[in-house]
Short mmCIF file of C-alpha atoms and ligand atoms in Angstrom, two decimals:
data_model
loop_
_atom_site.label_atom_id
_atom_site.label_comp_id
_atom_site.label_asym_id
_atom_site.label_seq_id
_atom_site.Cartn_x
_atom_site.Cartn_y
_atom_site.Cartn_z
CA UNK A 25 147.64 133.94 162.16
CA UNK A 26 149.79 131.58 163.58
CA UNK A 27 153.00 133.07 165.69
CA UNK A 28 155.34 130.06 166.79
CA UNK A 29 156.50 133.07 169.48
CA UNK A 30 153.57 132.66 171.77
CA UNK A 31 154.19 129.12 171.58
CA UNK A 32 157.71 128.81 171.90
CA UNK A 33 159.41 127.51 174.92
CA UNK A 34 161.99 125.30 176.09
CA UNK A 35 162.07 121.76 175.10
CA UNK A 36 160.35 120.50 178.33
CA UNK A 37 157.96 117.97 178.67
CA UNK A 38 154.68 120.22 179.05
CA UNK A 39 153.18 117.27 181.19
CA UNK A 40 155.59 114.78 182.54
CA UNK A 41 153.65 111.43 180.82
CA UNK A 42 153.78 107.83 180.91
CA UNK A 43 156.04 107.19 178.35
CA UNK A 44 157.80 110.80 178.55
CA UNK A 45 161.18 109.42 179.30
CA UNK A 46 161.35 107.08 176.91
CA UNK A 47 160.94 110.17 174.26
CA UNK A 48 164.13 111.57 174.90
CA UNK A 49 166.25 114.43 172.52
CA UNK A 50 165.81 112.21 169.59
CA UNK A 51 162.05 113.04 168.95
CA UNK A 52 161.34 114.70 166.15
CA UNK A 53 159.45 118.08 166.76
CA UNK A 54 157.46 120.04 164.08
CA UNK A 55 157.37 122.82 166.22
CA UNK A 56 158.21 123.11 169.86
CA UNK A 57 155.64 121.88 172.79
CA UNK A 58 153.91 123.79 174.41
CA UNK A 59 155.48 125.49 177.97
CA UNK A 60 154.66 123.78 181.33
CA UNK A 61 152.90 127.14 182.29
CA UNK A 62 150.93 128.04 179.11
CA UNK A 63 147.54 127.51 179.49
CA UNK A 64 146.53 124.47 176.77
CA UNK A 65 143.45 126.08 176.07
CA UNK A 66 145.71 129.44 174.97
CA UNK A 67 147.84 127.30 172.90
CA UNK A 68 145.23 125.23 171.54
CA UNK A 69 143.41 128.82 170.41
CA UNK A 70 146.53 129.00 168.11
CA UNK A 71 145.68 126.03 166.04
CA UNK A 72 142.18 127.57 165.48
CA UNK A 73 144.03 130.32 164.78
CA UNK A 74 146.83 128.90 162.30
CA UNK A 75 143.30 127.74 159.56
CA UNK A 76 142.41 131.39 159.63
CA UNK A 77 139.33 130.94 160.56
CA UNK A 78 139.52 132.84 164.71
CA UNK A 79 136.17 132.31 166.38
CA UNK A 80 134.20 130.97 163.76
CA UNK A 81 131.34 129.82 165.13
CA UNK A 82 130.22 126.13 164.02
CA UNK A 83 126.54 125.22 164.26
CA UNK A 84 125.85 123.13 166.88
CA UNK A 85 123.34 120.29 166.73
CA UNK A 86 120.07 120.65 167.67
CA UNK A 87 120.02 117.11 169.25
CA UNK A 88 123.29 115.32 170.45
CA UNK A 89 124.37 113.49 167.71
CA UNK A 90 125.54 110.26 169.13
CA UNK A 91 129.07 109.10 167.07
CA UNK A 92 130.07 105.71 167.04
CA UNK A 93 133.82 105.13 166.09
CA UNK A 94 134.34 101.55 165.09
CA UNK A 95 136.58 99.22 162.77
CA UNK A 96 136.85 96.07 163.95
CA UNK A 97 140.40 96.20 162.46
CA UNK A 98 143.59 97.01 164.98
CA UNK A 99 145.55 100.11 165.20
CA UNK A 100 143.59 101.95 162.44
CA UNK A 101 143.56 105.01 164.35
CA UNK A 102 140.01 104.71 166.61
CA UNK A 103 141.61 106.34 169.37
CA UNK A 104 143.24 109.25 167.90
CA UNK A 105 139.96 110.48 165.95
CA UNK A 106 137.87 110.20 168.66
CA UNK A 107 140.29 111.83 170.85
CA UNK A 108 141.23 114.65 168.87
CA UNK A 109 137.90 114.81 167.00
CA UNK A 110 136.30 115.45 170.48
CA UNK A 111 138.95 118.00 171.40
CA UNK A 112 138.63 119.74 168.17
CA UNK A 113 134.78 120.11 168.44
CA UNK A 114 134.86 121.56 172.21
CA UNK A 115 137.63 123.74 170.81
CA UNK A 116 134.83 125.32 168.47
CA UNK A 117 132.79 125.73 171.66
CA UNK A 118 130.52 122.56 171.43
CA UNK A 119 130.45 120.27 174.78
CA UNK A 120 131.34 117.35 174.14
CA UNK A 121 131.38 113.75 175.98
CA UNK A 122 134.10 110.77 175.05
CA UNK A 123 132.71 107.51 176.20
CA UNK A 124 136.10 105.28 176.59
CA UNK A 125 134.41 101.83 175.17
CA UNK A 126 137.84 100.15 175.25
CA UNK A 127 139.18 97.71 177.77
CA UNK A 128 142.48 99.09 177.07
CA UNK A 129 141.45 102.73 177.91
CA UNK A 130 143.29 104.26 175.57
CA UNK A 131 141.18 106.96 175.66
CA UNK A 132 141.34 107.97 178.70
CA UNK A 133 144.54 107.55 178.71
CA UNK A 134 145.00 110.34 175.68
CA UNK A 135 142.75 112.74 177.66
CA UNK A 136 144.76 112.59 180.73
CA UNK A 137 141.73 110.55 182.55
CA UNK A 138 143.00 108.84 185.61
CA UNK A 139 141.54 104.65 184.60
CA UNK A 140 142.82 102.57 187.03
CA UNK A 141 140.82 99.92 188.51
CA UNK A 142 139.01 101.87 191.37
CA UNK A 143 137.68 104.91 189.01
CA UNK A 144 134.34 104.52 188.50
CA UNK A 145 134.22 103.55 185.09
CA UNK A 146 131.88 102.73 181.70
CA UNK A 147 131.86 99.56 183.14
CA UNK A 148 130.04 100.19 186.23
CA UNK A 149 127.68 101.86 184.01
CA UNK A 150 126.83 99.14 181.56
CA UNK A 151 127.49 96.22 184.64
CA UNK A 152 126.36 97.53 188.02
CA UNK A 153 123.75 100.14 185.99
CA UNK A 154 125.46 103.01 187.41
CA UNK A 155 124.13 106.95 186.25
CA UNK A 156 126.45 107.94 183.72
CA UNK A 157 126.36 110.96 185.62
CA UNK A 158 128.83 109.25 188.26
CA UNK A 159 131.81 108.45 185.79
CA UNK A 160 132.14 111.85 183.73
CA UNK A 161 134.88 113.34 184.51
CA UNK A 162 136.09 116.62 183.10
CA UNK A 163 139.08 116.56 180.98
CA UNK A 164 141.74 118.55 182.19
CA UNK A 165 142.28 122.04 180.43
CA UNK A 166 139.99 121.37 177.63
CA UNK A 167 136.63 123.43 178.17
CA UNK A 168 133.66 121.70 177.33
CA UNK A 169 134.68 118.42 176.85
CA UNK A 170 134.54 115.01 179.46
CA UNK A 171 135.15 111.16 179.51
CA UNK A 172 133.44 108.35 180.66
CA UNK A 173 136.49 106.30 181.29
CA UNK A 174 137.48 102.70 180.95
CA UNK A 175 139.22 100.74 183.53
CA UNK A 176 140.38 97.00 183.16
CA UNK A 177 137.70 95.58 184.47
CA UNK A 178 135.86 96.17 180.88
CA UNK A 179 137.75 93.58 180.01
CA UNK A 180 135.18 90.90 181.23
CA UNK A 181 132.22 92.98 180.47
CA UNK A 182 131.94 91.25 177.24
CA UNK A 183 130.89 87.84 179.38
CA UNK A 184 129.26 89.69 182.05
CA UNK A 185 126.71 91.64 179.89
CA UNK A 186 125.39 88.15 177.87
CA UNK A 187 123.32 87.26 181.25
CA UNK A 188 121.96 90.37 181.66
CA UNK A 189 118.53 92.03 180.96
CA UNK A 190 118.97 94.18 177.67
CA UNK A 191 122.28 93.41 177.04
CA UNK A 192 122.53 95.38 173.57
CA UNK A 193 120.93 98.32 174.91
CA UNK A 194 122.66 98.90 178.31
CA UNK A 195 124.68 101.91 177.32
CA UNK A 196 121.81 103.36 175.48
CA UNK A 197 119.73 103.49 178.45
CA UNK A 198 122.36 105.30 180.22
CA UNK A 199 122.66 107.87 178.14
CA UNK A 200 119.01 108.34 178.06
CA UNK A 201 119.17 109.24 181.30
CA UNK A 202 122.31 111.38 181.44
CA UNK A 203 120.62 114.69 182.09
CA UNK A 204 123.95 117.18 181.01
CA UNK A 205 123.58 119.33 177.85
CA UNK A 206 125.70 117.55 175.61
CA UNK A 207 125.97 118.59 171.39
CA UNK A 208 128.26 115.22 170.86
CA UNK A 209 128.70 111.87 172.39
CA UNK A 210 131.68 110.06 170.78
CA UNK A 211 132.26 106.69 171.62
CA UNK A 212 135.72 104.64 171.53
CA UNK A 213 134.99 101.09 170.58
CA UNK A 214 137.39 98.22 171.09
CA UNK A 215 139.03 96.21 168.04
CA UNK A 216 135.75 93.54 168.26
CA UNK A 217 132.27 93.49 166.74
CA UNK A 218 131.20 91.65 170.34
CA UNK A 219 128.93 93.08 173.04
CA UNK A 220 130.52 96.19 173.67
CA UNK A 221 129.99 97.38 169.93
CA UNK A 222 126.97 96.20 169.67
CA UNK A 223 125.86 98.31 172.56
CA UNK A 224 127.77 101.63 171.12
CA UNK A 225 126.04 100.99 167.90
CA UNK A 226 122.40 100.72 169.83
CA UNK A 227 123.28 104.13 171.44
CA UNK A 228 124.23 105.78 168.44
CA UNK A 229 122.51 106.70 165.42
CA UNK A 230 125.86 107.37 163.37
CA UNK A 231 128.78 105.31 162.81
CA UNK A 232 132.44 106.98 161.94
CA UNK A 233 134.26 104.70 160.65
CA UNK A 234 138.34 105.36 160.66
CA UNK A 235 140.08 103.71 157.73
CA UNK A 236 143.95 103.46 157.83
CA UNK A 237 145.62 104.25 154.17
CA UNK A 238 147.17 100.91 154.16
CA UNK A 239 147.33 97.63 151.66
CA UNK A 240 144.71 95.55 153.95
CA UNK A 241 142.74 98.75 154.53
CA UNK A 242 138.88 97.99 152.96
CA UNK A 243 139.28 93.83 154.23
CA UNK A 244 137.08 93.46 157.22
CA UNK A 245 134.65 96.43 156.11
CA UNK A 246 132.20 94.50 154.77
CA UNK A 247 131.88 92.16 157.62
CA UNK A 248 132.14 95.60 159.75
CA UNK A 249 128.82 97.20 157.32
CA UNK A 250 126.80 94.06 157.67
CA UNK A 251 126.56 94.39 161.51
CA UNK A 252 126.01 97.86 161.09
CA UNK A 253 122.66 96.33 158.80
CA UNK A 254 122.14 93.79 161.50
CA UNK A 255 121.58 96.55 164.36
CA UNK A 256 119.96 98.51 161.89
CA UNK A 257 117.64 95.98 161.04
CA UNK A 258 116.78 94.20 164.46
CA UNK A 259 117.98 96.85 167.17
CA UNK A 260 118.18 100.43 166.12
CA UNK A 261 116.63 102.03 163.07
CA UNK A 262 118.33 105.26 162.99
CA UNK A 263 121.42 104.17 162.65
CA UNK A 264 123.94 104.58 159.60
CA UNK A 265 127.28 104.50 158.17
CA UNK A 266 127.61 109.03 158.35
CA UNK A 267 131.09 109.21 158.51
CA UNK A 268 134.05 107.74 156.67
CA UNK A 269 137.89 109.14 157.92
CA UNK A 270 141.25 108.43 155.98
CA UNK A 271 143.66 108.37 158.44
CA UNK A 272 147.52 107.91 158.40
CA UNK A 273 147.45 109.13 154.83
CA UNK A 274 151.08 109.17 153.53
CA UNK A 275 151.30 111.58 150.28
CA UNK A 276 154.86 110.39 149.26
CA UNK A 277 153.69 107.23 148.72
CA UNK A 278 151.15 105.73 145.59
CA UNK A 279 149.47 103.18 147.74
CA UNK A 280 147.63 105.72 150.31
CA UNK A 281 146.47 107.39 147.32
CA UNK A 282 145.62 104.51 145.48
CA UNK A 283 143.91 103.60 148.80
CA UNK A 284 142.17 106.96 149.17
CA UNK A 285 140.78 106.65 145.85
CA UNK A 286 139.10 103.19 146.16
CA UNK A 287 137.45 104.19 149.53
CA UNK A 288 136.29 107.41 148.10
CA UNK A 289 134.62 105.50 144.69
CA UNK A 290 133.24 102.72 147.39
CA UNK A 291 131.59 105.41 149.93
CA UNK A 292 131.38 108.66 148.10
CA UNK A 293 129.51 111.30 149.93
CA UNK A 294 130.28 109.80 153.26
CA UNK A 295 134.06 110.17 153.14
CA UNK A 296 135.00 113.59 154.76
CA UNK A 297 137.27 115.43 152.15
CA UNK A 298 139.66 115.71 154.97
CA UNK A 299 142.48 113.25 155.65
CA UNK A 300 144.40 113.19 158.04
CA UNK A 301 148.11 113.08 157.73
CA UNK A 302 150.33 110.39 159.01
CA UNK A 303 152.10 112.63 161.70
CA UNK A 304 154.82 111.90 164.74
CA UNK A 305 153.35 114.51 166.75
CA UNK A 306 149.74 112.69 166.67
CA UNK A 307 151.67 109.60 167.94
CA UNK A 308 153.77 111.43 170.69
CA UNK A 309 150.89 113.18 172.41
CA UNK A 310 149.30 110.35 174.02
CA UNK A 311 152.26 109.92 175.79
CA UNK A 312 151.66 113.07 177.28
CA UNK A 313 148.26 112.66 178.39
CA UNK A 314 146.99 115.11 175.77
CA UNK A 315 145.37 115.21 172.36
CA UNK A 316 147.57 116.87 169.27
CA UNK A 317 145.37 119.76 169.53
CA UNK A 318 147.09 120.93 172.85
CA UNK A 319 150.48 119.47 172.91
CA UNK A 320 151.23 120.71 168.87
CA UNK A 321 148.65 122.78 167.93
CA UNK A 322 149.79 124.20 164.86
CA UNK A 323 151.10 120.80 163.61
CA UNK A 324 149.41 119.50 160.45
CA UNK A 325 148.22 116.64 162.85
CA UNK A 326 146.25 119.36 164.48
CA UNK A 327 145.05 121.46 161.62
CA UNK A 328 143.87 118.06 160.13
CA UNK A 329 141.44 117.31 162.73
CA UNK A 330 140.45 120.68 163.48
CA UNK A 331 139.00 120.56 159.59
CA UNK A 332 137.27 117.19 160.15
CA UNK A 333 135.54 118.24 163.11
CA UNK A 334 134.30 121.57 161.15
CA UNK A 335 133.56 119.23 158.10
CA UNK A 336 131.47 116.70 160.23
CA UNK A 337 129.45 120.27 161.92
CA UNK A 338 128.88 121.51 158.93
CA UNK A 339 127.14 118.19 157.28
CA UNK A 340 125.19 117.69 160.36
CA UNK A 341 123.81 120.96 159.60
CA UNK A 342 123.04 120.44 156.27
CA UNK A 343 125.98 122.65 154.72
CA UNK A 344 128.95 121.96 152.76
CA UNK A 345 132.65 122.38 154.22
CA UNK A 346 133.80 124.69 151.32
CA UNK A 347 136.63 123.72 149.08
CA UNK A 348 138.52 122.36 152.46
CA UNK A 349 141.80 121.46 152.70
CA UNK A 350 144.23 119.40 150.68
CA UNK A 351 144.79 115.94 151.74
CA UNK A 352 148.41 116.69 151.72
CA UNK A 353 147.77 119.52 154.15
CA UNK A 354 150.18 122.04 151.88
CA UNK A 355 147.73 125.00 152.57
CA UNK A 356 148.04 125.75 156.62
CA UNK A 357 147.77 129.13 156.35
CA UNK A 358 145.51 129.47 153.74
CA UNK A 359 141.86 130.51 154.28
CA UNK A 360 139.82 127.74 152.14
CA UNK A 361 137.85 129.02 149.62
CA UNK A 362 133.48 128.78 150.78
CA UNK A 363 134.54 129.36 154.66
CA UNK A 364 130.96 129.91 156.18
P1 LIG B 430 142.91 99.67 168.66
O1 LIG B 430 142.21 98.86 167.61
O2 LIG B 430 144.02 98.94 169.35
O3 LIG B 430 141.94 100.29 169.62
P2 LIG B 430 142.91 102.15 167.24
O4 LIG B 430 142.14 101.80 166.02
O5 LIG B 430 142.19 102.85 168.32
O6 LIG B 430 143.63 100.86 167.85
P3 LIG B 430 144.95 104.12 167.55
O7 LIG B 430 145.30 103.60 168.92
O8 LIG B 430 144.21 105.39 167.47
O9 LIG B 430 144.17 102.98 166.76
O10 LIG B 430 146.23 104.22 166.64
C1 LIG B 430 147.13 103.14 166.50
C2 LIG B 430 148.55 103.68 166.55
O11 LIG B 430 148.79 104.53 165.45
C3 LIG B 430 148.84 104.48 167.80
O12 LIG B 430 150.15 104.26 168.21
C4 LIG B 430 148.67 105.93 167.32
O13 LIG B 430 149.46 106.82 168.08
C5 LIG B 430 149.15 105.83 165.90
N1 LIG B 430 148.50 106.80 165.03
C6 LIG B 430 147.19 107.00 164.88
N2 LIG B 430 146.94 107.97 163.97
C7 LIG B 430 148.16 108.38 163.53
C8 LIG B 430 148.60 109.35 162.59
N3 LIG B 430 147.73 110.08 161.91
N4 LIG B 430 149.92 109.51 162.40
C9 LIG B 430 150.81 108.74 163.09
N5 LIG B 430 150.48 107.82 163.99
C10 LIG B 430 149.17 107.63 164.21
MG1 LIG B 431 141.67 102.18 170.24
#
């Protein structure tokens, strides 16, 4: 269970972030952060905790399954699923590697990865041909899980890569070669279907594909599935649409469920039963260098993604995820019916 006590604390910044002043008393708090001297993996415990479900052990993959997290579309919420999905699947014990694809490094920025422009970075990898090995960096506090970051100078890599030998398949080589036990790569891709995705989707063999409950939400995703076809068809034969993610879901209002239900009649079996909530405390923790899973971890943000990531380990092992959780998120402290 759950106990707010051992989370409790004053309302200090646990991590003094980027944009932590700007946050000030007016920030809206579902429950209080964490303290400055609570260990985040302690806290985060708690959220695995709060679903009921303490130490369940979620098969792991018997090869690294390789995730590719695109939408060409802005702002649909790339960032903050691969982010927390990552968290939330070395929280169940798996390791786990985030590869920032991003010029803007939001990624790294969300996992408290220092990304400015002398950290070796993704694009030394895919440029210069550097061994992934030499950009990994451990994220801070969460066991089991890393980042290849992103500085800046990914910006140009888009140009850089179109004179060089195997351009689409640059990233895959690297992580061919990365020798580290890994049971997930996740990788961040930028708001383009250019270079950068293309080489993310030669890597990977599955594609997750975030899609924002909004009015514009399915525009785009055709152009989006037909590249997916294209680097099936010329580049990478493995790969497929596995994974389809409502995020931002707002259940006061008719449109994300009107939303919801079109996606789910388009895709079907690929859309995870689990949506995730439109939530301040997913926005906020960014700020703080962290993912929702540490700085709020018994927020619905939090529970919400915990759920996904045990939905997506469970289908990559062949099983079902149970009954699952509401896409409201009403049932926190309920133990979903078919647990496994
Ligand atoms: P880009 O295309 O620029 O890379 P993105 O698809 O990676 O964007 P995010 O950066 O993850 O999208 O999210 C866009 C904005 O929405 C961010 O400010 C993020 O904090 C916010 N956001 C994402 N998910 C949620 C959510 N569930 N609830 C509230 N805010 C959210
Ligand atoms: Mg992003």
């Amino acid at each position: 269970m759950r106990s707010d006590a051992n989370i409790a604390g004053p309302m200090t910044d646990p991590v003094p972030g980027p944009r932590s002043e700007s946050l000030g008393e007016d920030v809206s708090r579902e429950t209080p952060p964490p303290m400055d001297d609570t260990p985040i993996g302690r806290a985060a415990q708690l959220a695995v905790e709060a679903l009921g479900r303490a130490g369940e052990a979620l098969p792991r993959p018997e090869q690294t399954r390789v995730m590719v997290v695109a939408n060409q579309k802005g702002g649909v919420g790339k960032t903050t699923t691969t982010v927390n999905l990552a968290a939330s699947l070395a929280l169940h014990g798996a390791r786990v590697l985030v590869i920032d694809l991003d010029p803007q490094g939001n990624a790294s920025t969300a996992l408290g990865i220092d990304h400015h422009a002398e950290v070796p970075s993704i694009y030394d990898v895919l440029v210069e041909s550097k061994p992934l090995s030499d950009v990994v960096q451990p994220v801070p506090d969460v066991e089991g899980l890393f980042c290849a970051p992103a500085t800046i100078d990914l910006a140009g890599a888009e140009i850089e890569l179109v004179s060089l030998v195997a351009r689409e398949s640059r990233l895959d080589r690297a992580i061919q070669a990365y020798e580290q036990p890994l049971d997930y790569i996740l990788i961040d891709c930028p708001p383009s279907l250019g270079l950068l995705t293309v080489n993310a989707m030669v890597a990977g063999a599955e594609v997750l594909i975030p899609i924002q409950c909004e009015y514009y939400a399915l525009e785009g995703l055709g152009q989006l599935l037909r590249n997916v076809e294209l680097v099936r068809g010329h580049l990478n034969p493995k790969l497929h649409v596995s994974t389809i993610l409502l995020t931002m879901y707002d259940g006061r209002t008719r449109l994300a469920s009107q939303v919801a239900d079109e996606v789910r009649s388009h895709f079907g079996n690929e859309v995870l039963r689990t949506s995730i909530p439109r939530s301040v405390r997913i926005s906020e923790a960014p700020s703080y260098g962290q993912t929702v899973l540490t700085y709020d971890p018994g927020s619905s943000g939090s529970l919400s993604y915990l759920e996904a990531a045990r939905e997506i380990a469970l289908r990559g092992a062949g099983r079902t995820a149970g009954q699952g959780l509401s896409v409201n998120y009403e049932a926190q402290h309920s133990t979903p019916e078919g647990t496994q």
